[in-house]
Short mmCIF file of C-alpha atoms and ligand atoms in Angstrom, two decimals:
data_model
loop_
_atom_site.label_atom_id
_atom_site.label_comp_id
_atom_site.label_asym_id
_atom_site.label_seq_id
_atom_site.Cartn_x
_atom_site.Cartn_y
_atom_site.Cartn_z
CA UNK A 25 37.70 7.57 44.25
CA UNK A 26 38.65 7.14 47.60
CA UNK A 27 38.69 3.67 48.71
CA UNK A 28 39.03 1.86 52.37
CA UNK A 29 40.07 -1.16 51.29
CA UNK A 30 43.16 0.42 49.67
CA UNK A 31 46.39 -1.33 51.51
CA UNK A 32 48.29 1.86 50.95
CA UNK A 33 51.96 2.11 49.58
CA UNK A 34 53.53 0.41 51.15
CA UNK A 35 51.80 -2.95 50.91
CA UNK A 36 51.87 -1.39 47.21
CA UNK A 37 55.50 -1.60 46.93
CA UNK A 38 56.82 -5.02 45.30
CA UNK A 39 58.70 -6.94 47.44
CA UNK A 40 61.99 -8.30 45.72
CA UNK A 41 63.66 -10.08 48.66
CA UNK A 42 63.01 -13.81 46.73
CA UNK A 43 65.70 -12.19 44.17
CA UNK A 44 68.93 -14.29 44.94
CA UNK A 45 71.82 -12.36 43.61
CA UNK A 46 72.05 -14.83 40.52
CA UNK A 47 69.18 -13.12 39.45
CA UNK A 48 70.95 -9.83 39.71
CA UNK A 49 72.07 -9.06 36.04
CA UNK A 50 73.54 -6.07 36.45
CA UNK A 51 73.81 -3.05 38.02
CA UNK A 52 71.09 -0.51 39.10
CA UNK A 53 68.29 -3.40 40.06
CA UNK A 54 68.77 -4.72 36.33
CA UNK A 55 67.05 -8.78 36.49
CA UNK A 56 68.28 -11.56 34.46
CA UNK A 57 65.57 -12.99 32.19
CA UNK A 58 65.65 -15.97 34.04
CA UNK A 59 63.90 -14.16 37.10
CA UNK A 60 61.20 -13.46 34.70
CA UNK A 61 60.79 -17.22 33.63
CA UNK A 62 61.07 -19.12 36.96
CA UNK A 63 58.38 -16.55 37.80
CA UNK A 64 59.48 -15.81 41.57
CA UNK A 65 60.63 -12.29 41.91
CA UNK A 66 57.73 -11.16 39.31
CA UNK A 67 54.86 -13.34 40.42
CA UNK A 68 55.98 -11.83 43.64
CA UNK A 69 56.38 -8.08 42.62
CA UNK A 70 52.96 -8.22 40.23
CA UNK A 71 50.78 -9.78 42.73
CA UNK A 72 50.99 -5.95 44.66
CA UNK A 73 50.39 -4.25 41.30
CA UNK A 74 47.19 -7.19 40.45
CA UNK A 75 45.98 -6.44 44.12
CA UNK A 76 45.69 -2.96 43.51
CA UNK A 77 43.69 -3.17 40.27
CA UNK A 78 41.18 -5.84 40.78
CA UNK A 79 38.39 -5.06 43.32
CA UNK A 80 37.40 -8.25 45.37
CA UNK A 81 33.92 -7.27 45.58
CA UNK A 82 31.70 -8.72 42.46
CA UNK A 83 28.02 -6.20 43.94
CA UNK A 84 28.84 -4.17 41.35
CA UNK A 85 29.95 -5.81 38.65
CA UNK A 86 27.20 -5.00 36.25
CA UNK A 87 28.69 -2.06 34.30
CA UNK A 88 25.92 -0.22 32.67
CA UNK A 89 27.69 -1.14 29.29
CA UNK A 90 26.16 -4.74 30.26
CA UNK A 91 22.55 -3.23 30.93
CA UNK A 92 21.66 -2.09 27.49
CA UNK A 93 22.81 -3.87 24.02
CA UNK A 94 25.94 -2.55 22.90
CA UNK A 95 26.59 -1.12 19.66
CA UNK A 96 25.52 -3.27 16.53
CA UNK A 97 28.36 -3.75 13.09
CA UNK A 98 30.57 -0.76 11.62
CA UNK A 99 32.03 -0.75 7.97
CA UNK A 100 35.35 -0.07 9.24
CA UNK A 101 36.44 -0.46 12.63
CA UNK A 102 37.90 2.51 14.86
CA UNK A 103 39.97 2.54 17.93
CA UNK A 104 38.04 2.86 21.20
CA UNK A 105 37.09 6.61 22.13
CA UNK A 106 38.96 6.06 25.12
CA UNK A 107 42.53 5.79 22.91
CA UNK A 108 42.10 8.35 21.02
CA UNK A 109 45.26 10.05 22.43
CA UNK A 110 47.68 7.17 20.83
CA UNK A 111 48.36 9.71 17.67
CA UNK A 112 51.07 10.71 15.29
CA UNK A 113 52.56 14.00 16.29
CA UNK A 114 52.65 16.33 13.29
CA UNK A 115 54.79 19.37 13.84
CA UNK A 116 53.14 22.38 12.73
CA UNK A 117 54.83 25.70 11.88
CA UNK A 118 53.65 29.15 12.51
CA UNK A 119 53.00 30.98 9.19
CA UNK A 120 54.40 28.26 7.48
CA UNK A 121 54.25 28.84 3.12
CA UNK A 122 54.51 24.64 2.47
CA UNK A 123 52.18 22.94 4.76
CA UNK A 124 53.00 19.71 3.11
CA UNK A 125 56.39 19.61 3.71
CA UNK A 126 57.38 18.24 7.17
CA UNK A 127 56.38 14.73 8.69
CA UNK A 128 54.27 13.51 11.54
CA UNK A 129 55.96 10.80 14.39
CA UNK A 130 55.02 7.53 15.42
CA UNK A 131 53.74 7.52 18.59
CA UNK A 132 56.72 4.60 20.12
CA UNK A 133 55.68 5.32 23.33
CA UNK A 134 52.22 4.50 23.45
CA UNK A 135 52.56 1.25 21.19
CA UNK A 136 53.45 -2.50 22.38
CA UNK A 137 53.97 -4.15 19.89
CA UNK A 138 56.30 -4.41 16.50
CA UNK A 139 53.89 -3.46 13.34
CA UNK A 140 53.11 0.35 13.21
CA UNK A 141 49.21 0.84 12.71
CA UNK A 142 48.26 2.03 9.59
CA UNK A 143 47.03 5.28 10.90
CA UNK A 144 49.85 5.97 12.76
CA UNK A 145 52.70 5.35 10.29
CA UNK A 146 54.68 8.33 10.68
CA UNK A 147 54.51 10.58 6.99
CA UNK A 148 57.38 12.54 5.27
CA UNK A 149 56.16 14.09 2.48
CA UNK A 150 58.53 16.88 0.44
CA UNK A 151 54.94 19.03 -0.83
CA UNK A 152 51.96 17.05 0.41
CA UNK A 153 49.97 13.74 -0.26
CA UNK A 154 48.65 13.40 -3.94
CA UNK A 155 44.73 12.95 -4.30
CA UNK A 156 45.77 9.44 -6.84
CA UNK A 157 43.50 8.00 -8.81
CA UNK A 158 44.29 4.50 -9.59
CA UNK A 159 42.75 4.50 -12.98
CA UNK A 160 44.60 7.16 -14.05
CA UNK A 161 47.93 6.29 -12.38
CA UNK A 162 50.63 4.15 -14.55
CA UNK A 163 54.33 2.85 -13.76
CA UNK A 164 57.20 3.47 -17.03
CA UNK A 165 59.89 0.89 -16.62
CA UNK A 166 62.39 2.46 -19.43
CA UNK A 167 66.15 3.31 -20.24
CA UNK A 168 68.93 0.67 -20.68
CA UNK A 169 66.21 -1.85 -21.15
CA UNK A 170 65.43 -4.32 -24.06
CA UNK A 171 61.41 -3.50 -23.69
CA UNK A 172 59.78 -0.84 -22.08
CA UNK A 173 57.37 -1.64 -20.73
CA UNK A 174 54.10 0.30 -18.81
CA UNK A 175 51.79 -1.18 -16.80
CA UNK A 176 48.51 0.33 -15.30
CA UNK A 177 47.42 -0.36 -11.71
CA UNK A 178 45.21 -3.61 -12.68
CA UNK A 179 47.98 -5.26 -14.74
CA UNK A 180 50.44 -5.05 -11.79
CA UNK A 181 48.12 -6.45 -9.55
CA UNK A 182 48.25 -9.70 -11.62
CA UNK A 183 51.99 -10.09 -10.73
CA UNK A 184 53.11 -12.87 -8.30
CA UNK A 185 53.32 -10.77 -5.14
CA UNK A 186 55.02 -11.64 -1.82
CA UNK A 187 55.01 -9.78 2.03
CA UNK A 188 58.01 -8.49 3.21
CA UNK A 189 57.76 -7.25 7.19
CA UNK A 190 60.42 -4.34 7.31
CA UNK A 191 60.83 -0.66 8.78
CA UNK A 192 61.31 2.50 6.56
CA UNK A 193 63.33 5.04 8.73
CA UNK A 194 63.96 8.29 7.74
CA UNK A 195 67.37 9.16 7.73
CA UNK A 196 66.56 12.46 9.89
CA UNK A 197 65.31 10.14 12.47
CA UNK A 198 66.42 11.42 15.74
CA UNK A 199 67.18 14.62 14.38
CA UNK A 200 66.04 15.97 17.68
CA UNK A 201 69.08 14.33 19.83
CA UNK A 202 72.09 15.80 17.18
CA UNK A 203 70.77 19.55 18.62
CA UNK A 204 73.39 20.67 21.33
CA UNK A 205 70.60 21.10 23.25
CA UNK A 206 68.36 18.61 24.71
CA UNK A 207 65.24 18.03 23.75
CA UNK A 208 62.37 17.27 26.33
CA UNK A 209 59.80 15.63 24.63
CA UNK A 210 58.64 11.94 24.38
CA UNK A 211 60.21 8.89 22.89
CA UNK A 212 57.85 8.87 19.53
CA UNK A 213 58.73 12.70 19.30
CA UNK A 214 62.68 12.10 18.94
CA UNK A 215 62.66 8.62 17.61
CA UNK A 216 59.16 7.97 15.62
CA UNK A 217 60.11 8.51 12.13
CA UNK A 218 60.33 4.72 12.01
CA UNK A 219 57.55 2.31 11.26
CA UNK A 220 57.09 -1.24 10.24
CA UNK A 221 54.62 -2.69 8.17
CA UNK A 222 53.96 -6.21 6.28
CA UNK A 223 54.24 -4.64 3.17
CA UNK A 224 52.62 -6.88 0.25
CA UNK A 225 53.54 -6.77 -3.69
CA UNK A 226 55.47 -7.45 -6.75
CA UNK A 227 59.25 -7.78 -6.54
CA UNK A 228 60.68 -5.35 -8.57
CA UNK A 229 63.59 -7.52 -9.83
CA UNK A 230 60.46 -9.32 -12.09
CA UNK A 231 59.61 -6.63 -13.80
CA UNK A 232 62.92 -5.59 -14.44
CA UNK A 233 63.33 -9.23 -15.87
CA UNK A 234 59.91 -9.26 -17.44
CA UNK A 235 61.81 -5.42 -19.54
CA UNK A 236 64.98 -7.11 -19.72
CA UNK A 237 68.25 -5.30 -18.14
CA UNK A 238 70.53 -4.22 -20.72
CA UNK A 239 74.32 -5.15 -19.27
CA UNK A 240 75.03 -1.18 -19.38
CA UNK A 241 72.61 -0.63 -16.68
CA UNK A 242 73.84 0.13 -13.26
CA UNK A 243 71.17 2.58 -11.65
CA UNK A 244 67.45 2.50 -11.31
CA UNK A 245 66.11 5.98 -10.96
CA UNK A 246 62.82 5.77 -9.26
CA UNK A 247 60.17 8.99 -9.51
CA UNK A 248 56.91 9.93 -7.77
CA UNK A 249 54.35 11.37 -8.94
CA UNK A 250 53.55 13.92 -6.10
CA UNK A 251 54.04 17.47 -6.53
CA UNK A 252 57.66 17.00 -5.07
CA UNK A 253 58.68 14.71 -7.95
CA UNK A 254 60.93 12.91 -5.85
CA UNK A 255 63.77 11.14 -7.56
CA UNK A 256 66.36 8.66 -6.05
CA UNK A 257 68.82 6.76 -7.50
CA UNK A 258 69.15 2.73 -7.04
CA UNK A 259 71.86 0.75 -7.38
CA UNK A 260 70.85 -1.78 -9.79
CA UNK A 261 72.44 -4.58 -7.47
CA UNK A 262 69.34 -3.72 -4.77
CA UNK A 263 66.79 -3.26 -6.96
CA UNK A 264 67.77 -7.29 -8.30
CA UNK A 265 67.82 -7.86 -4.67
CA UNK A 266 64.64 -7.63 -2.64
CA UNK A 267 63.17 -3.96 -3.35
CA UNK A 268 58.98 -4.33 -3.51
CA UNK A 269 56.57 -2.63 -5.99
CA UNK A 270 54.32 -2.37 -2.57
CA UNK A 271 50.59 -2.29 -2.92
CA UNK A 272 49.18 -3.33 0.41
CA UNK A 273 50.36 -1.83 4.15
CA UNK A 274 49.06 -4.58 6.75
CA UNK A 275 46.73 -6.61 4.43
CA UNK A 276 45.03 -3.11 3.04
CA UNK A 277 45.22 -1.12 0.27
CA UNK A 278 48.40 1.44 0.94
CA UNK A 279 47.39 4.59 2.70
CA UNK A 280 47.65 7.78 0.78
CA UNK A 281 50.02 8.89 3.25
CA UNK A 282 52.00 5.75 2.75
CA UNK A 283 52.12 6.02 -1.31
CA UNK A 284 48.64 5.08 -3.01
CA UNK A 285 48.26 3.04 -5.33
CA UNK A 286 52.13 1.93 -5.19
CA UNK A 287 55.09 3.25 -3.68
CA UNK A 288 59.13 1.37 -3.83
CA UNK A 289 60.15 -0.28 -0.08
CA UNK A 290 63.84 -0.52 0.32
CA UNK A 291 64.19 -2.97 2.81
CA UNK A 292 67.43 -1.75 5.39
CA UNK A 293 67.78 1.64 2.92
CA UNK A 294 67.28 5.14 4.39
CA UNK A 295 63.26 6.02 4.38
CA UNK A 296 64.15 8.69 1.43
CA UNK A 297 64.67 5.58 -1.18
CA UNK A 298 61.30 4.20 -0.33
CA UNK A 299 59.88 6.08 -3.48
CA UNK A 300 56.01 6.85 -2.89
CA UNK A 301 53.26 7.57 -5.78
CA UNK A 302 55.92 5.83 -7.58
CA UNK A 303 55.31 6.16 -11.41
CA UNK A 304 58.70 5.57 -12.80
CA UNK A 305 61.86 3.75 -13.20
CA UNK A 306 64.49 4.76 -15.63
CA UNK A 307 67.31 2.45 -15.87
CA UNK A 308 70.53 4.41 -16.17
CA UNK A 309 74.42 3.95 -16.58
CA UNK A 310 74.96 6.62 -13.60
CA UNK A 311 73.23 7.99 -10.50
CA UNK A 312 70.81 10.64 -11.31
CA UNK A 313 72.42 13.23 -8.50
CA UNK A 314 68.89 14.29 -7.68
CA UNK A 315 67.94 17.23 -5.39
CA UNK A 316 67.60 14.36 -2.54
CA UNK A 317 71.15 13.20 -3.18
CA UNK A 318 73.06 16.23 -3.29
CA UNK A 319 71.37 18.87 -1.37
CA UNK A 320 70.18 16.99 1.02
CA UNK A 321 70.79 13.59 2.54
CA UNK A 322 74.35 13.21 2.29
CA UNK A 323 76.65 13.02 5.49
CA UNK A 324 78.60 16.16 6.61
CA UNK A 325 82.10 15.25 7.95
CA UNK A 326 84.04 17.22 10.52
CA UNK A 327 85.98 18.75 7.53
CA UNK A 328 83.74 19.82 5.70
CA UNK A 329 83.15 17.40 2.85
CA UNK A 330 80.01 15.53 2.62
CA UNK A 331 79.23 11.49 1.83
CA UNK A 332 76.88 10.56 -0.65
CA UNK A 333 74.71 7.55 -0.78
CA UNK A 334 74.66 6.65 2.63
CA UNK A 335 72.22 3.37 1.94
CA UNK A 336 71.82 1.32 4.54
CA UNK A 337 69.95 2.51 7.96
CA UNK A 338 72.58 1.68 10.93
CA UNK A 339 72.33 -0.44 14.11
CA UNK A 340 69.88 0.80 16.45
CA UNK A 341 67.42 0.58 19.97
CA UNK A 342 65.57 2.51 21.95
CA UNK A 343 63.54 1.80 25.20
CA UNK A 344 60.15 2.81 24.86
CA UNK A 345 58.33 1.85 28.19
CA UNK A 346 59.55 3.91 30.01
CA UNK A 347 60.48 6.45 28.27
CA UNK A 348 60.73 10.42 28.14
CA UNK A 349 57.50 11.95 30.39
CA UNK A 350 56.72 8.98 31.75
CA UNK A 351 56.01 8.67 35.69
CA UNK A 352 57.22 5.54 37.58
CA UNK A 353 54.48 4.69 40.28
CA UNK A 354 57.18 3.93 43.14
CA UNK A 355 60.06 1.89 43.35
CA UNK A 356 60.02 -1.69 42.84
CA UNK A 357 59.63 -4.16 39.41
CA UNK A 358 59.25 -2.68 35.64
CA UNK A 359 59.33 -4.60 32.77
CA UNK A 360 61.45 -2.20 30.34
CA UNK A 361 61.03 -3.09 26.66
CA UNK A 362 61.63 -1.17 23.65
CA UNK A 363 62.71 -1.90 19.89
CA UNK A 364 65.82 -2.59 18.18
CA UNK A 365 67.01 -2.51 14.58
CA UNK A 366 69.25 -2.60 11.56
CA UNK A 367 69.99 -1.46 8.07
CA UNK A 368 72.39 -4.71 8.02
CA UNK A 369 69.74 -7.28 8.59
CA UNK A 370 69.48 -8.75 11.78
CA UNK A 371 69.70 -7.73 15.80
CA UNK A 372 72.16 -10.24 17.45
CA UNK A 373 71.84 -9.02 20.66
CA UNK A 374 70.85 -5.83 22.74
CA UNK A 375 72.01 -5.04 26.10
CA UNK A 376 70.42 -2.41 28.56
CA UNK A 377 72.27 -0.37 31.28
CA UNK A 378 69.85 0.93 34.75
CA UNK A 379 72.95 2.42 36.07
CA UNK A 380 74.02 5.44 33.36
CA UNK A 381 76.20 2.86 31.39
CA UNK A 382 78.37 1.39 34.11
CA UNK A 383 77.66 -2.16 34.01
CA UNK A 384 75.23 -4.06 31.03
CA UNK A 385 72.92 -6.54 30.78
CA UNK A 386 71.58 -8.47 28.06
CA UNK A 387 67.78 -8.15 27.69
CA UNK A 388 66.07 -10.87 26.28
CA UNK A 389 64.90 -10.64 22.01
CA UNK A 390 61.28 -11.72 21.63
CA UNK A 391 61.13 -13.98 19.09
CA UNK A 392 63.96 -14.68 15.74
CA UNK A 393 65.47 -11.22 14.80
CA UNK A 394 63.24 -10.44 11.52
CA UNK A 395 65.83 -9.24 9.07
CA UNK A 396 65.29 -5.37 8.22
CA UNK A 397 62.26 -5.71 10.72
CA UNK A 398 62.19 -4.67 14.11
CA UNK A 399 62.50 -6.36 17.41
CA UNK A 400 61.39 -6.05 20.62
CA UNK A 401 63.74 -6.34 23.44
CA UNK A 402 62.59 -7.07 27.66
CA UNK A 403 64.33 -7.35 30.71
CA UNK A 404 63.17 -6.94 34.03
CA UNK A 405 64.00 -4.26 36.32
CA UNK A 406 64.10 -3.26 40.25
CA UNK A 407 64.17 0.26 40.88
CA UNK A 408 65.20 1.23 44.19
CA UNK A 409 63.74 4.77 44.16
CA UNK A 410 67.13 6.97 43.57
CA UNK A 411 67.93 9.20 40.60
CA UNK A 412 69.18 7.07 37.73
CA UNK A 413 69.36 6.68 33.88
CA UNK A 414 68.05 3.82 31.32
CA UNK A 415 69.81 3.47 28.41
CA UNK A 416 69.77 0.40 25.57
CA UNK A 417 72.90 -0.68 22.84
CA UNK A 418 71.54 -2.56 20.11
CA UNK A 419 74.47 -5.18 18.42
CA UNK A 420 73.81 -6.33 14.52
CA UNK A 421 75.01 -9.31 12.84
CA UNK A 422 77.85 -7.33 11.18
CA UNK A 423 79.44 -6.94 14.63
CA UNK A 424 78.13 -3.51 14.70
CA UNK A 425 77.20 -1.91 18.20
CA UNK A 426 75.39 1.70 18.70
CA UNK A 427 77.67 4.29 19.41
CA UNK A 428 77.77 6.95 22.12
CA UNK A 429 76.94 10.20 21.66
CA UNK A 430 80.37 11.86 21.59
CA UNK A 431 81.52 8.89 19.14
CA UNK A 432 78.94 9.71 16.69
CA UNK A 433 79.39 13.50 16.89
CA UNK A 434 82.98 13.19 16.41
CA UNK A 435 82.12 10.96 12.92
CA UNK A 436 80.62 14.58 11.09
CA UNK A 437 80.09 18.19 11.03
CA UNK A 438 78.31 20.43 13.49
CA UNK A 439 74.98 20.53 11.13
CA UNK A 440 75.02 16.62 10.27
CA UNK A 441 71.35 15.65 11.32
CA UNK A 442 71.26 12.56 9.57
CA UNK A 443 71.86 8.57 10.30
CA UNK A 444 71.98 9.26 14.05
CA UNK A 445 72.10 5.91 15.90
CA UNK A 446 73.58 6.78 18.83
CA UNK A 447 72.84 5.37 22.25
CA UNK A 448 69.34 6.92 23.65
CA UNK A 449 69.58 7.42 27.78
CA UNK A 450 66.37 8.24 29.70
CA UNK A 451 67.40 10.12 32.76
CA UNK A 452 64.97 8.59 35.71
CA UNK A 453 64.56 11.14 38.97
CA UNK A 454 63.77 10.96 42.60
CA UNK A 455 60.07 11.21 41.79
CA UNK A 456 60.47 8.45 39.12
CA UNK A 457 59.90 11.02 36.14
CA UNK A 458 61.61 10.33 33.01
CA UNK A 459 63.36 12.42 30.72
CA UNK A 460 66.01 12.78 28.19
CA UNK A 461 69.46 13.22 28.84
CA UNK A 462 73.19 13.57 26.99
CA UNK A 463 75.40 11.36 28.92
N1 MTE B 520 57.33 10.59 -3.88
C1 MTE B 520 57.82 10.72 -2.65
N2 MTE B 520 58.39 9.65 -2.06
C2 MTE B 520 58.88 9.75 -0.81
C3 MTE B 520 58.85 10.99 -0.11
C4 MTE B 520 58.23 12.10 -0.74
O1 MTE B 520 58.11 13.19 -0.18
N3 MTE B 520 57.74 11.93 -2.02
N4 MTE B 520 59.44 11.06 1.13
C5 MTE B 520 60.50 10.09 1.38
C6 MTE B 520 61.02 10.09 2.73
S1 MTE B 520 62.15 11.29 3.12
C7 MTE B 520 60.74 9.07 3.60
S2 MTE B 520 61.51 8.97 5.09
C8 MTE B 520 59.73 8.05 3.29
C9 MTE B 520 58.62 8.12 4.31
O2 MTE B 520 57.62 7.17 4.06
P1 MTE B 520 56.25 7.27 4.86
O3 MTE B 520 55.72 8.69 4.73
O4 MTE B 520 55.35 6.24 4.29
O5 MTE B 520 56.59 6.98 6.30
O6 MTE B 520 59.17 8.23 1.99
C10 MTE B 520 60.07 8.67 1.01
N5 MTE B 520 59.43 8.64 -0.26
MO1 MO B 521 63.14 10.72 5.10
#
């Protein structure tokens, strides 16, 4: 709607000349954090954006939501009508025989905040979601064990439980960037098969305790009961460690898309481990070599032989506001955040380039590190209106740092899509449009 009062652009524009060059962090308009605390330069640069928004005149501030009662009390609460675009992405295949055999993306782009909502956990399912009934659904603990043992869904739920906040990733995560050709889509498209959850349940080293582990035991092969039958094998030393029998996603009940009534959660491990519909665990002297650990998800090398039982996740960020397809209203302040992780444990420290990787600055980590849970990362940025690119290197407490590109290609074979990690760069043009980009 056209509007008199508007001041135009160029009153639109924030103004940046109370940033004193300590408050220059590094190159390409990149702030220190400390510009953001003491306030100045963003109180400064906001008060445009604030000016903008708000309209000064109160005449018409009955909405005619306020003239009528709104709506009265719902069994179970949906987002507003007005999100309803803030949804997974499912890639769907022309004439495809086995529908249930892809996955749908976290939206990254469109979310603030660290937990992935329920509904928009990104899925990878091998041949669909299973229909479970609880009632009828029962976990086998058996194998090198001095009791096996099988519990129905009730008994479990008895257990001592306890939350654990942690991503799964898929190890095909970022598949999308490992293609020699780019790919333009958004941030949630390339890098959305992660997703973090509080999940709640029963550590699995007590029920191993509870069927006692005979000292032959190594492995825990864990099975679903979908109509993939997927099978992993553990290393006995994790499952002791901090692997969940997980019942509840986010305070609920699991979502059938998420494993219902109980699925495994790896904390750190690659996504494929996470066993859904889990229904048993067979303790064993040696890895199973299942389908999912031969075939597929082992690591290609450049000559030709592959790694198997790649566990742990590696060290990882990505911005996500902005990010790919977004439109930057105009030079002048952004706050650029995104998420960083690790398969290790814990973020130590991320640093964002504004200038294609010349110089670095370290944005600032909001809140501890969780361990195997994500973090978001913030530092304030200047854009000065010319072509540019915004990239982010995530460090772990390992001493790990995300590769580039070219490093991480030269690690495997020509097909490897797996464990990518590498450093994500969002190319930024004239007309402040965002895309991605190989550097
Ligand atoms: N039973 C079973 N478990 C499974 C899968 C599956 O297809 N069947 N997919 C695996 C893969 S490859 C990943 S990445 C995670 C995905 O978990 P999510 O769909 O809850 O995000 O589940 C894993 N567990
Ligand atoms: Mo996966």
């Amino acid at each position: 709607m056209a509007d008199d009062k508007d001041p135009g652009p160029t009153q639109l524009a924030p103004r940046f000349s109370s940033a004193s060059p300590a408050e220059v962090a590094a190159g390409g308009g990149l702030l220190s954090r400390r510009a953001v605390l003491t306030g100045a330069v963003v109180a400064g640069a906001l008060s445009a954006v604030a000016a903008r928004a708000a309209n000064p005149d109160w005449s018409d501030a009955a909405k005619p939501w306020q003239k009528q009662p709104g709506r009265p009390f719902s069994r179970y609460g949906q987002p507003s009508v007005h999100v309803r675009e803030i949804e997974r992405s499912v890639t769907l295949r022309e004439g495809d025989v086995a529908p249930g055999n892809g996955s749908s993306f976290t939206p990254l782009h469109l979310l603030r905040g660290t937990l992935t909502p329920n509904g928009l956990h990104f899925e990878r399912h091998h041949n669909g979601v299973p229909d479970i009934d609880p009632d009828h659904h029962r976990l086998v603990i058996h194998g090198l064990v001095e009791r096996p043992l099988r519990f129905d869904f009730d008994a479990l739920l008895r257990y001592p439980m306890v939350n654990r906040t942690v991503f799964i990733e898929c190890s095909g995560n970022s598949f999308r960037n490992t293609f020699p050709k780019v790919q333009e889509v958004s941030c949630g498209d390339i890098h959305g098969l992660i997703s973090t959850s509080e999940w709640t349940g029963v550590p699995l080293s007590l029920l191993l305790a509870e069927a006692g582990v005979r000292a032959d035991a190594k492995w825990v092969i864990a099975e679903g009961a979908d109509a993939a039958t997927m099978a992993r094998s553990i290393p006995l030393a994790k499952a002791l460690d901090d692997v969940l029998v997980a019942f509840y996603q986010n305070g609920e009940p699991l979502r059938p898309e998420q494993g219902f009534p109980m699925r495994l959660v790896l904390p750190g491990y690659e996504g494929n481990m996470s066993i859904k519909w889990v229904h048993r665990l067979e303790l064993t002297e040696v890895p199973l070599h299942a389908r999912d650990e031969t075939s597929h998800y082992t690591d290609l090398l450049p000559d030709g032989r592959a790694l198997q039982f790649t566990f742990p996740m590696g060290v990882k960020s990505v911005i996500t506001q902005p990010s790919a397809g977004w439109d930057l209203q105009g030079s002048g302040y952004y706050d650029v955040s995104g998420l960083a992780w690790t398969g290790a444990g814990r973020i130590t420290r991320v640093e964002v380039s504004a200038d294609g990787g010349a110089t670095w600055a370290e944005a600032e980590l909001q809140g501890t590190p969780p361990r195997h849970g994500v973090v978001r990362f913030r530092i304030p940025w200047r854009w000065d209106g010319k072509p540019t690119s915004l990239a982010s290197r995530a460090t772990d407490e390992t001493g790990a740092v995300q590769p580039d590109r070219a490093t991480w290609l030269a690690r495997y074979g020509a097909t490897q899509r797996y464990h990518y990690n590498a450093i994500q760069h969002w190319a930024v043009d004239a007309e402040g449009r965002l895309r991605n980009v190989y550097a």
